[in-house]
């Protein structure tokens, strides 16, 4: 089970990373296109280089249509995709100013408690995400520019969210076992580097 959980967590992180890189490239291209388009509409290009300016504009030089819609859907998917690997390594932000002085056994119980709470929260979020996806699936709402169904973005995030739920429940169970046995089973954030 541990290998499968690790594979799922890593797989979704890689997919999320690829989507995030594609979004960065798309956003960069869109900003460059918008800047060049603005230059092509400047008085200099319109008066001195009318043919070149109009030719480039006609070729479609400009902002990528619907880039905000793709960015919104892609970032949501990437966040849910990174959640499982973060959960697996226990790499969420922590404030351990006071707990760093406590014995390891107490810290294991604190970690187990918060792991169970976080697993419950993740499952709750994914359940609500599913309900939202069902609502958009039922009403047929589409995005403004690209006209793709809104539920597609929900479905992509839900797929990663289901894996996040599986990983979080697994990690919660293992953290409780670690607290009971007084031993480390899952890797820690420090071991991930």
Coordinates of C-alpha atoms in Angstrom, one line a residue:
X1 CA 0.0 0.0 0.0
X2 CA 2.9 2.3 0.8
X3 CA 4.4 2.0 -2.7
X4 CA 1.0 2.6 -4.4
X5 CA 0.3 5.6 -2.2
X6 CA 3.7 7.1 -3.0
X7 CA 3.3 6.4 -6.7
X8 CA -0.1 8.1 -6.8
X9 CA 1.2 11.1 -4.8
X10 CA 4.3 11.5 -7.1
X11 CA 2.3 10.9 -10.3
X12 CA -0.2 13.6 -9.5
X13 CA 2.6 16.0 -8.5
X14 CA 4.4 15.4 -11.8
X15 CA 1.2 15.9 -13.8
X16 CA 0.4 19.1 -11.8
X17 CA 4.0 20.3 -12.4
X18 CA 3.6 19.8 -16.2
X19 CA 0.3 21.6 -16.2
X20 CA 1.8 24.5 -14.2
X21 CA 4.8 24.7 -16.6
X22 CA 2.3 24.9 -19.5
X23 CA 0.4 27.6 -17.7
X24 CA 3.6 29.6 -17.2
X25 CA 4.5 29.3 -20.9
X26 CA 0.9 30.2 -21.9
X27 CA 0.8 33.2 -19.6
X28 CA 4.2 34.4 -20.8
X29 CA 3.2 34.1 -24.5
X30 CA 0.0 35.9 -23.8
X31 CA 1.7 38.8 -22.1
X32 CA 4.3 39.0 -24.9
X33 CA 1.5 38.9 -27.5
X34 CA -0.5 41.6 -25.7
X35 CA 2.6 43.8 -25.5
X36 CA 3.5 43.3 -29.1
X37 CA -0.2 43.9 -30.1
X38 CA -0.2 47.2 -28.1
X39 CA 3.0 48.2 -29.9
X40 CA 1.5 47.4 -33.3
X41 CA -1.4 49.7 -32.5
X42 CA 1.0 52.6 -31.5
X43 CA 1.1 55.7 -33.7
X44 CA 4.6 54.8 -35.0
X45 CA 3.6 51.4 -36.3
X46 CA 0.2 52.6 -37.6
X47 CA 1.7 55.6 -39.5
X48 CA 5.2 54.3 -40.6
X49 CA 4.7 50.6 -40.9
X50 CA 1.0 50.3 -41.6
X51 CA 1.3 47.2 -43.8
X52 CA 3.6 45.3 -41.5
X53 CA 1.6 46.3 -38.4
X54 CA -1.7 45.3 -40.0
X55 CA -0.3 42.0 -41.3
X56 CA 1.0 41.0 -37.9
X57 CA -2.3 41.9 -36.3
X58 CA -4.2 39.9 -38.9
X59 CA -2.0 36.9 -38.2
X60 CA -3.4 37.0 -34.7
X61 CA -0.5 38.5 -32.7
X62 CA -2.0 39.4 -29.4
X63 CA -3.3 38.0 -26.1
X64 CA -4.2 34.4 -26.0
X65 CA -8.0 34.2 -26.1
X66 CA -9.3 32.6 -22.9
X67 CA -6.0 32.5 -21.1
X68 CA -7.6 33.6 -17.8
X69 CA -10.1 30.8 -18.0
X70 CA -7.3 28.2 -18.7
X71 CA -5.2 29.7 -16.0
X72 CA -8.0 29.5 -13.4
X73 CA -8.8 25.9 -14.2
X74 CA -5.2 24.8 -14.5
X75 CA -4.1 26.4 -11.2
X76 CA -7.0 24.7 -9.4
X77 CA -5.9 21.4 -10.9
X78 CA -2.3 22.0 -10.0
X79 CA -3.1 22.8 -6.3
X80 CA -5.1 19.6 -5.9
X81 CA -2.3 17.7 -7.7
X82 CA 0.4 18.9 -5.3
X83 CA -1.7 18.1 -2.2
X84 CA -1.0 14.3 -2.2
X85 CA 2.8 14.6 -2.3
X86 CA 2.8 17.4 0.3
X87 CA 0.6 15.2 2.5
X88 CA 2.8 12.1 2.0
X89 CA 5.9 13.9 3.2
X90 CA 4.1 15.9 5.9
X91 CA 5.4 19.0 4.1
X92 CA 2.6 21.4 5.0
X93 CA 3.5 24.6 6.7
X94 CA 4.0 24.1 10.5
X95 CA 4.7 26.3 13.4
X96 CA 6.7 24.2 15.8
X97 CA 8.1 26.9 18.1
X98 CA 6.6 25.4 21.2
X99 CA 6.4 21.7 20.1
X100 CA 10.1 21.5 19.2
X101 CA 10.8 21.3 22.9
X102 CA 8.4 18.4 23.5
X103 CA 9.5 14.8 23.5
X104 CA 9.3 12.9 20.2
X105 CA 6.4 10.7 21.4
X106 CA 4.3 13.8 22.2
X107 CA 5.1 15.3 18.8
X108 CA 4.1 12.1 17.1
X109 CA 0.7 12.3 18.8
X110 CA 0.3 15.9 17.9
X111 CA 1.2 15.1 14.3
X112 CA -1.2 12.2 14.2
X113 CA -4.0 14.4 15.6
X114 CA -3.5 17.1 12.9
X115 CA -3.1 14.5 10.2
X116 CA -6.5 13.0 11.1
X117 CA -8.0 16.5 11.1
X118 CA -6.4 17.4 7.8
X119 CA -7.5 14.1 6.2
X120 CA -11.1 14.9 7.3
X121 CA -10.9 18.5 5.9
X122 CA -9.5 17.2 2.6
X123 CA -12.3 14.6 2.3
X124 CA -14.8 17.3 3.1
X125 CA -13.4 19.7 0.4
X126 CA -13.4 16.9 -2.2
X127 CA -17.0 16.0 -1.3
X128 CA -18.1 19.6 -1.8
X129 CA -16.0 19.8 -5.0
X130 CA -18.0 16.8 -6.3
X131 CA -21.2 18.5 -5.4
X132 CA -20.1 21.6 -7.3
X133 CA -19.1 19.6 -10.3
X134 CA -22.6 17.9 -10.3
X135 CA -24.3 21.3 -10.2
X136 CA -22.3 22.6 -13.2
X137 CA -22.7 19.3 -15.0
X138 CA -26.5 19.7 -14.6
X139 CA -26.8 23.3 -15.6
X140 CA -24.5 23.2 -18.6
X141 CA -22.7 26.4 -17.8
X142 CA -19.7 27.2 -20.0
X143 CA -16.8 29.7 -19.8
X144 CA -17.2 33.1 -21.4
X145 CA -14.5 33.0 -24.1
X146 CA -13.6 29.4 -24.8
X147 CA -17.1 28.1 -24.1
X148 CA -15.8 24.9 -22.5
X149 CA -18.1 23.4 -19.8
X150 CA -17.2 24.6 -16.3
X151 CA -17.6 21.1 -14.9
X152 CA -14.4 20.0 -16.9
X153 CA -12.2 22.1 -14.5
X154 CA -14.1 20.7 -11.5
X155 CA -13.7 17.1 -12.8
X156 CA -9.9 17.5 -13.3
X157 CA -9.5 19.0 -9.8
X158 CA -11.8 16.3 -8.4
X159 CA -9.7 13.5 -10.0
X160 CA -6.6 14.9 -8.2
X161 CA -8.6 15.5 -5.1
X162 CA -9.7 11.9 -4.9
X163 CA -6.1 10.9 -4.9
X164 CA -5.4 13.5 -2.3
X165 CA -8.2 12.0 -0.2
X166 CA -6.8 8.5 -0.5
X167 CA -3.3 9.7 0.4
X168 CA -4.4 11.8 3.3
X169 CA -6.5 9.0 4.9
X170 CA -3.6 6.6 4.4
X171 CA -1.2 9.1 6.0
X172 CA -3.6 9.7 8.9
X173 CA -3.8 6.0 9.6
X174 CA 0.0 5.6 9.4
X175 CA 0.6 8.6 11.7
X176 CA -1.6 7.1 14.3
X177 CA 0.3 3.8 14.0
X178 CA 3.5 5.8 14.4
X179 CA 2.2 7.5 17.5
X180 CA 1.1 4.2 19.0
X181 CA 4.4 2.3 18.1
X182 CA 6.7 5.2 18.8
X183 CA 8.5 4.8 15.4
X184 CA 8.7 6.6 12.1
X185 CA 7.1 4.9 9.0
X186 CA 6.4 7.7 6.6
X187 CA 9.2 10.0 5.4
X188 CA 9.4 13.4 6.9
X189 CA 9.8 16.7 5.1
X190 CA 13.5 16.8 6.1
X191 CA 14.0 13.4 4.5
X192 CA 12.5 14.6 1.2
X193 CA 15.4 16.9 0.4

